[in-house]
Coordinates of C-alpha atoms in Angstrom, one line a residue:
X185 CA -202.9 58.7 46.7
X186 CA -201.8 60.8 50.0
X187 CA -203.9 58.0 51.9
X188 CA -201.3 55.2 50.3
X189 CA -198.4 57.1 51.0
X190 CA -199.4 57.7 54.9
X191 CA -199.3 53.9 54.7
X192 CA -196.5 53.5 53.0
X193 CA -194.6 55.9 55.5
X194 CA -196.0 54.5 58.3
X195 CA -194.9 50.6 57.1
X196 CA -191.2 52.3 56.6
X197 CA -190.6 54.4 59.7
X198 CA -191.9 51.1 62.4
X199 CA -189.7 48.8 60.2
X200 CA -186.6 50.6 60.8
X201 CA -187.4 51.2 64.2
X202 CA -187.2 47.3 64.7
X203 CA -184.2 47.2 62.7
X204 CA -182.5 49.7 64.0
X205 CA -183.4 49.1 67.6
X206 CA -182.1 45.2 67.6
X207 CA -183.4 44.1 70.8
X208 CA -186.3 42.5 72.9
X209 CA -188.0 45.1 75.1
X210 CA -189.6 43.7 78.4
X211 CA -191.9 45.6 80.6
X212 CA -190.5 45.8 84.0
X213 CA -192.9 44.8 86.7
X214 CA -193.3 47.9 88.4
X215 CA -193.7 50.2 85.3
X216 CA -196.8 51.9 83.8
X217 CA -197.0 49.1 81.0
X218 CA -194.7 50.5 78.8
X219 CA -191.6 48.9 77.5
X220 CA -188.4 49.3 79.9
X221 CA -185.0 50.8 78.0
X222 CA -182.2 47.6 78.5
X223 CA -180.5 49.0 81.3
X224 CA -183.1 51.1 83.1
X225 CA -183.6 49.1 86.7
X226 CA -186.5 50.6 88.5
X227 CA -189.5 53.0 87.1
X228 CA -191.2 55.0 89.8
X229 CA -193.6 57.1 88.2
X230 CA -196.7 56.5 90.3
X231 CA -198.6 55.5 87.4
X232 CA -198.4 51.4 88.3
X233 CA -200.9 50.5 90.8
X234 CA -198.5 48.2 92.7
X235 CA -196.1 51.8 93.4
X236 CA -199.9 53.3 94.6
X237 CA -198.8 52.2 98.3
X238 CA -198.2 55.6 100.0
X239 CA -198.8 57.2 102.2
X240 CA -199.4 53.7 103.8
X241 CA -196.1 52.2 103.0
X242 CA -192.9 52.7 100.7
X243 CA -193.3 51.0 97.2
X244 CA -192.1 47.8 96.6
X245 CA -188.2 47.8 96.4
X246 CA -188.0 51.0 98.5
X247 CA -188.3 51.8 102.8
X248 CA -190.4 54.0 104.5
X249 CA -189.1 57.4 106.1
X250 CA -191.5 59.1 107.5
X251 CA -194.1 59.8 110.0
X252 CA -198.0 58.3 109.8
X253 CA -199.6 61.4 110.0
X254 CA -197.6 63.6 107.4
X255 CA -196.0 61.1 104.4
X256 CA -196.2 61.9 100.7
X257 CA -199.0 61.2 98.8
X258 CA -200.4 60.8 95.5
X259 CA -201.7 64.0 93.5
X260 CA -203.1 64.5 90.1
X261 CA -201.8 68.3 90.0
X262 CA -199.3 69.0 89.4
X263 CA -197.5 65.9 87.3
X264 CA -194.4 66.0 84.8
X265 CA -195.9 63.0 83.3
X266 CA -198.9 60.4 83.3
X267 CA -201.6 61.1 85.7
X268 CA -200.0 61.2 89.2
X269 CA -197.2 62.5 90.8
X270 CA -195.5 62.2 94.8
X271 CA -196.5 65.1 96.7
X272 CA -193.9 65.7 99.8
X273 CA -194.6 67.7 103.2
X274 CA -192.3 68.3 106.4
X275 CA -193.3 70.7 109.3
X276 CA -191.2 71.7 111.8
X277 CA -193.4 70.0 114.5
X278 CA -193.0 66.4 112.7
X279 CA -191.1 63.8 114.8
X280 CA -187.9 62.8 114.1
X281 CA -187.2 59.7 112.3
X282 CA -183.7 58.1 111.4
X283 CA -182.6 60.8 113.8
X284 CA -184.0 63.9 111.7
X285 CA -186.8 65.7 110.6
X286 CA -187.4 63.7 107.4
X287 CA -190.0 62.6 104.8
X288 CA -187.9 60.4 102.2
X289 CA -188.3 57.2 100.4
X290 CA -185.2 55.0 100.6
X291 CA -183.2 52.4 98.6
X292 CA -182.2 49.4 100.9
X293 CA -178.3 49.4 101.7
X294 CA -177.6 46.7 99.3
X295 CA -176.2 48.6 96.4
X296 CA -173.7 46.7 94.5
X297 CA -169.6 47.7 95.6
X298 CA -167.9 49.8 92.6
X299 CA -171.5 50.1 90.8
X300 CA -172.2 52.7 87.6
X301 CA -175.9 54.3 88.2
X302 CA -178.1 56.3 86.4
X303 CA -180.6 58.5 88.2
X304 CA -183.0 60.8 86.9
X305 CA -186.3 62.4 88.3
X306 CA -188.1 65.6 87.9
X307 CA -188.5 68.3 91.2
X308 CA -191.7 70.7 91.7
X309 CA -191.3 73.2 94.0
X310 CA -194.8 75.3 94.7
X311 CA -194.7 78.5 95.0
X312 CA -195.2 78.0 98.8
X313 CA -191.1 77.4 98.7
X314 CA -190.5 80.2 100.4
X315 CA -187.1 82.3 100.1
X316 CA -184.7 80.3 103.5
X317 CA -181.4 81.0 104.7
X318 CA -181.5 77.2 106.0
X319 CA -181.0 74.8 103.2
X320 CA -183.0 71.4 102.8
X321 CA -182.0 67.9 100.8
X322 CA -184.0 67.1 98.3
X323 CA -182.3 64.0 97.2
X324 CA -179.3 61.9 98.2
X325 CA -177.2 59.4 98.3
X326 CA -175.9 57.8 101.4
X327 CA -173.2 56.1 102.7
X328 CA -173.9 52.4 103.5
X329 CA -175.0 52.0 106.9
X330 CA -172.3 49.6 108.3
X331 CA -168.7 49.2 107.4
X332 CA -168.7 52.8 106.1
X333 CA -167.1 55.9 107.1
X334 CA -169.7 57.8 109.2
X335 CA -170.5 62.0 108.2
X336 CA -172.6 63.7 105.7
X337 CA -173.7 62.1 102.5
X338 CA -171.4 62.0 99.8
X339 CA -173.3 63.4 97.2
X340 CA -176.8 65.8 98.1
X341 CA -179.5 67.7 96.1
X342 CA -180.5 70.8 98.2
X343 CA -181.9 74.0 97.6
X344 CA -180.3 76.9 99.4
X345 CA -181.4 80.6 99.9
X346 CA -182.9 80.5 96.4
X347 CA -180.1 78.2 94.8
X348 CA -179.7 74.9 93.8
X349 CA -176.3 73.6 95.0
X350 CA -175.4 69.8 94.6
X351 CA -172.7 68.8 98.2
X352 CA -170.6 66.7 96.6
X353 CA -167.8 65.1 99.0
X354 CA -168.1 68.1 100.9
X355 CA -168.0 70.8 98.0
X356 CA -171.1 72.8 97.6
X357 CA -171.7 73.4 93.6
X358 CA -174.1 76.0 93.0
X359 CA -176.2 75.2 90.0
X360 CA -178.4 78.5 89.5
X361 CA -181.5 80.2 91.3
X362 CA -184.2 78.2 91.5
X363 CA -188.0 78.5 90.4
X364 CA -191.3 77.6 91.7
X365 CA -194.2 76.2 90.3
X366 CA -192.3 74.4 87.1
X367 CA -191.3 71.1 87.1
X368 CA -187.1 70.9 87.0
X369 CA -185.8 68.2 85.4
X370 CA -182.3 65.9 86.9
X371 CA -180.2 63.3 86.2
X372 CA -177.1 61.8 87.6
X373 CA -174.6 59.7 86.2
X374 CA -172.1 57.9 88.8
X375 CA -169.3 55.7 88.8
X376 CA -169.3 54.7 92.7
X377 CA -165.7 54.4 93.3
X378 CA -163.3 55.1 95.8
X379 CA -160.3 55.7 93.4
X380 CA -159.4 58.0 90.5
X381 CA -162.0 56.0 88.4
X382 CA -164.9 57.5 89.7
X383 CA -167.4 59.6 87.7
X384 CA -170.0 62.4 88.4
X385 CA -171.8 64.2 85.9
X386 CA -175.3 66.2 86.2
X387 CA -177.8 67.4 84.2
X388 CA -180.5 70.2 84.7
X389 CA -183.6 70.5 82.0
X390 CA -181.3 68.6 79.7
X391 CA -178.4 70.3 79.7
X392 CA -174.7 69.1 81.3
X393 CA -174.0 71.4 84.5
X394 CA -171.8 69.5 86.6
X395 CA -168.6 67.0 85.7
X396 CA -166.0 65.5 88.3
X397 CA -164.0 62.9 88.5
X398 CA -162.0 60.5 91.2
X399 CA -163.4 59.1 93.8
X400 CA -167.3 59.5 94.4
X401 CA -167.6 58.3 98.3
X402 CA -165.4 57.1 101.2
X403 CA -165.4 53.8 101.2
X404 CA -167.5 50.8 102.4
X405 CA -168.6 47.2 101.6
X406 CA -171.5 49.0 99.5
X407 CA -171.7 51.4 97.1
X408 CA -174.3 54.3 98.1
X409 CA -177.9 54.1 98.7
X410 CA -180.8 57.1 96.9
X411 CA -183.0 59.0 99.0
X412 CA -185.3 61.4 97.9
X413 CA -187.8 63.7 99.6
X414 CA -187.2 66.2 102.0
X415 CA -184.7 66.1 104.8
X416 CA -184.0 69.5 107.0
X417 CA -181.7 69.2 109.9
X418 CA -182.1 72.6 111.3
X419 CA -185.5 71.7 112.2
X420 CA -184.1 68.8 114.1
X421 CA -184.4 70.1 117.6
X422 CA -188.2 71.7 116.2
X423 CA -187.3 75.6 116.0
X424 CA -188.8 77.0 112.7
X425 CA -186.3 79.1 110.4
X426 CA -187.8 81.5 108.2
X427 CA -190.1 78.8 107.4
X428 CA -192.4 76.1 109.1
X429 CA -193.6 74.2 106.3
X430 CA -191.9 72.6 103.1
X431 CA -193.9 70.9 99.8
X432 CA -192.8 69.8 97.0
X433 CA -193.8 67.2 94.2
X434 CA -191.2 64.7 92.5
X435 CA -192.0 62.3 89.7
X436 CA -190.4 60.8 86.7
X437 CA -188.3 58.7 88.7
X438 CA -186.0 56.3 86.5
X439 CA -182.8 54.5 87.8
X440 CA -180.6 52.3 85.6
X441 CA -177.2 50.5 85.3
X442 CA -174.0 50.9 83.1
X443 CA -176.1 49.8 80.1
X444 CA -178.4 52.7 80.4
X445 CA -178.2 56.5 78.7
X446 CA -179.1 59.8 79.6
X447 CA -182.2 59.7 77.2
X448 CA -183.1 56.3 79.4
X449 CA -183.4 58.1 82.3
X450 CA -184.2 61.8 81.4
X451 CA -188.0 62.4 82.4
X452 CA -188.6 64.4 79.5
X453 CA -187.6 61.1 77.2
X454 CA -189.6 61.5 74.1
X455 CA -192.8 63.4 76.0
X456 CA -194.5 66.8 76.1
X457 CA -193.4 69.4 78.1
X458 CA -195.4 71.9 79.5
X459 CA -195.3 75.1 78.5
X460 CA -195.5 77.5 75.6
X461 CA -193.3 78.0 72.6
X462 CA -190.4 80.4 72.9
X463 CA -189.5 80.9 69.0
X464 CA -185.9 80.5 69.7
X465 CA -183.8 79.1 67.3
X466 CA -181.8 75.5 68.7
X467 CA -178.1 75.4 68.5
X468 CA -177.0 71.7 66.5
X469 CA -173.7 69.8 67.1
X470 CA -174.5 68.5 63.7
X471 CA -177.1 66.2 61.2
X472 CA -176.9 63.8 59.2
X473 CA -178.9 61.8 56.3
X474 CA -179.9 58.1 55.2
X475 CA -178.5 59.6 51.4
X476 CA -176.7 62.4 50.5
X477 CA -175.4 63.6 46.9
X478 CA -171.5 64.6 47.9
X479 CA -171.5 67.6 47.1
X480 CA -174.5 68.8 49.1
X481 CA -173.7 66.9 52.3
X482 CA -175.7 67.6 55.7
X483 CA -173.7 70.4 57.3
X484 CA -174.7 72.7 54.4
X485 CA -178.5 72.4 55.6
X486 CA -177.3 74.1 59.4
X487 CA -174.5 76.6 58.2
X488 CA -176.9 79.7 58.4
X489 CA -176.3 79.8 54.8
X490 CA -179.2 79.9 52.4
X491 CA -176.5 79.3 49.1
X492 CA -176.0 75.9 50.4
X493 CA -178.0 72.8 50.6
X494 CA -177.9 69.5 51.8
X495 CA -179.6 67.1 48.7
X496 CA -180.5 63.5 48.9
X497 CA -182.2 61.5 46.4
X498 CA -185.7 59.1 46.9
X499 CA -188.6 58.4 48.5
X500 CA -187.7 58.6 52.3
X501 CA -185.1 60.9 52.3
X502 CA -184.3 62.3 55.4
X503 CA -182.2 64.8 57.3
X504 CA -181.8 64.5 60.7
X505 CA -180.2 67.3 62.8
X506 CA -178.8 66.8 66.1
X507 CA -179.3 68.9 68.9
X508 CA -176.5 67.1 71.0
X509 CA -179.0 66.8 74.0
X510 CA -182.7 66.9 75.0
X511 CA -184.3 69.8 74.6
X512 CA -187.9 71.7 74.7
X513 CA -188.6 71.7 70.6
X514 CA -191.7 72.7 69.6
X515 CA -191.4 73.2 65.2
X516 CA -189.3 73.8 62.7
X517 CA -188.1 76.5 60.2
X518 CA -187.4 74.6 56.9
X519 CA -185.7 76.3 53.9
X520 CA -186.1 74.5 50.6
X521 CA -184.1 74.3 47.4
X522 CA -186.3 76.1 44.4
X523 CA -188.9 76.7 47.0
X524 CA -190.3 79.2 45.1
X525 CA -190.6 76.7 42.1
X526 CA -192.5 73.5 43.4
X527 CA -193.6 72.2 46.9
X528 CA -192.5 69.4 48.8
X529 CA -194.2 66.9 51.0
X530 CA -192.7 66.0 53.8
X531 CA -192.9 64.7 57.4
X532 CA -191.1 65.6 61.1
X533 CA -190.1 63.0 63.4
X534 CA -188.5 63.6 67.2
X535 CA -186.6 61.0 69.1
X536 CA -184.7 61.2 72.1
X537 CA -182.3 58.0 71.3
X538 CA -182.6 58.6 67.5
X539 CA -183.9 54.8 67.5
X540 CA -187.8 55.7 68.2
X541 CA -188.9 58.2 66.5
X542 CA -192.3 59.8 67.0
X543 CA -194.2 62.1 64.1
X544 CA -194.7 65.7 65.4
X545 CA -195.7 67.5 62.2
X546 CA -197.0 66.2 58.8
X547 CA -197.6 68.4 55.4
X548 CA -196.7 70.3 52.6
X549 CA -194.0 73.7 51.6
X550 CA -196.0 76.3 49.8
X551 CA -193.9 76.4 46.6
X552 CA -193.9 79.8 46.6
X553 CA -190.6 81.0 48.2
X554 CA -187.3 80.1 49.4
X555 CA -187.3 81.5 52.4
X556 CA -187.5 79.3 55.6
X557 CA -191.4 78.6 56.1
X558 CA -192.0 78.0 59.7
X559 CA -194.5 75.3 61.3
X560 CA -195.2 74.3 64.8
X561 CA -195.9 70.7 66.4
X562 CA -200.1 71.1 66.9
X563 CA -199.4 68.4 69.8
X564 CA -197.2 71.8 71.9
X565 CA -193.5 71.3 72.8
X566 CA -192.0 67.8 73.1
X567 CA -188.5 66.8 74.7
X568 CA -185.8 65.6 71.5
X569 CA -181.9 65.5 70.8
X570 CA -182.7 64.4 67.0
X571 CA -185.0 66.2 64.5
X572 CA -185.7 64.1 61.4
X573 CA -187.3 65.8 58.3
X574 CA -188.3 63.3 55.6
X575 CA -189.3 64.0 52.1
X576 CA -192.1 61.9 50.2
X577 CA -192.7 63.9 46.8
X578 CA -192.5 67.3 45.0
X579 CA -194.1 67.8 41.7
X580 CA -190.8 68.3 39.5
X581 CA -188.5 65.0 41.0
X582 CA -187.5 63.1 43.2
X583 CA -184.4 65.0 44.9
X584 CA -185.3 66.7 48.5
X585 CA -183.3 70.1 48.8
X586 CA -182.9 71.9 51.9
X587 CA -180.6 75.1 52.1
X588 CA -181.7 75.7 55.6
X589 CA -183.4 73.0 58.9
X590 CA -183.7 74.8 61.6
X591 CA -185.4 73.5 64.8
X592 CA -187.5 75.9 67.4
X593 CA -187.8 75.7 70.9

């Protein structure tokens, strides 16, 4: 019987998957086989071997910034996600190229005028990243090279005596300390414009940190070109600060157009994050359900109030609670209605776009209280905005009944 119903669930949840999702997914050429969100432009995650090019040359689509002898190269250890990662190294003795002392990989100058970009990557920095009053770029975007004002980027990535800081137009943002040896996940959305139009907005590990609008650069034929790796003019003329050496390790690199999202882009889309579970309780912006009885709707089930309850009747039914953004979840803490008089099977899915949804945990309430009962994901923590809990069967009917969902990180 449970053997039928896995089939069953399985047949239901990748139907609505295709229904829901509507569209034809294509595997862009450069990607690690996998299908490409509409929208997303480029994957650079080192896991394609036409991107295994460095420290050689650039990969295809992208120019070469740095010295023969010193370039990034591929690693195994440590990686945000698949099997390899960019590993990045500038001394103070390398020569200068483009004028500086560099090791980047570039877009061409050819970016569309007025264009809306996504960018998202994830940043590893060692614990070698020793403590400098001299900061270092870690990511940009340029000005194009001809028929643009001349100066400093107009939007930067650096770390800073311990700080990230984004340099945006000339306005140094300080985004919090710093930590070593843990990946750190970005992405940026911009509206390249020279007017009021324009649009900046950042994320760090999921979570909105930066917002500005107006105009993004200065002006130009082009809109801005990314760089990332590791630029540090005060080593231009080779004196060392209180460093000589800088590593670091960048991967999960995902850049797409106006069509794309935040979950398109954000390296933790849908996979495991490292690390252990921290038992504390996610904040939702709200849920929802495929059927609800009125007067039990959603919100009752995340109102920190075991007197209320979401109900929905059938095979299937499902509350999903929304976390408003991606976030480290790792189980859930699920109160049930009469919990203390039957059990209920049921099954927890995570998605990112809440249109692919991927089981975490599968099994049964104990039936003995109505307390929340508590389970964890056996795969460890996984990166999700929505939390679905669906209900198969309990022994008395067929009405799912949850006072309390709460979802763990």
């Amino acid at each position: 019987m449970r053997a039928t119903l896995a089939r069953i669930r399985t047949g239901i949840v990748a139907g609505a998957a295709v229904l829901a999702a509507g569209i034809t997914l294509t595997t862009l050429p450069t990607s690690s086989a996998q299908a490409a969100p509409a929208g997303v432009l480029r994957t650079l995650d080192w896991e394609a071997a036409a991107d295994r090019t460095i420290p050689g040359a650039a990969p295809q689509g992208f120019i070469k910034q740095w010295t023969n002898g010193n370039g990034p190269e591929l690693v195994g250890s440590p990686t945000r996600d698949g099997s390899s990662a960019a590993r990045f190294q500038l001394d103070v003795g390398d020569p200068l190229v483009s004028n500086g002392k560099r090791t980047e990989i570039s877009q061409p100058d050819n970016q569309t005028l007025n264009a809306e970009r996504w960018y998202g990557f994830s940043i590893n920095l060692p614990s070698s990243w020793a403590y400098d009053t001299s900061a270092e770029i870690v990511s940009q975007w340029h000005q194009c090279d001809s028929g643009c004002p001349g100066g400093s980027p107009p939007l930067a990535l650096l770390t800073d005596e311990g700080r990230w800081k984004v340099d945006f137009r000339g306005e140094m943002i300080d985004l919090g300390a710093y930590a070593t040896a843990k990946w750190t996940d970005w992405a940026f959305h911009v509206k390249w414009r020279t007017d009021g139009s324009g649009l900046l907005d950042v994320w760090r590990d999921g979570a909105k940190v930066l917002t500005r609008t107006g105009a993004t650069h200065d002006g130009g034929p082009r809109s801005p070109y990314f760089k990332f790796g590791i630029y540090k003019w005060d080593w231009n003329k080779g004196t060392a600060t209180r460093t000589s050496q800088r590593v670091m390790y960048y991967d999960s690199l995902r850049i797409g157009d106006a069509q794309a999202t935040f979950d398109d882009v954000n390296p933790g889309r849908g996979g495991t994050t490292p690390g252990s579970c921290t038992g504390q309780k996610q904040t939702p912006i709200g849920a929802f359900a495929n059927t609800t009885e009125a007067i039990n709707p959603p919100a009752q089930a995340i109102d920190d109030n075991l007197a209320t309850r979401w109900s929905g009747q059938g095979f299937g039914a499902a509350l999903t609670v929304d976390l408003g953004s991606a976030r480290s979840v790792c189980g859930t803490s699920v109160a049930w209605h009469m919990g203390d008089q039957r059990w209920n099977d049921y099954t927890v899915y995570t998605s990112t776009d809440n249109v692919n949804y991927t089981k975490a945990w599968e099994g049964r309430s104990s039936g003995t209280t109505t307390a929340p009962e508590t389970v964890q994901f056996p795969q460890g923590a996984r990166n999700a905005r929505y939390v679905k809990i669906a209900f198969w069967q309990n022994p008395q009917n067929d009405w799912a009944s949850i006072t309390e969902a709460q979802i763990i990180g």
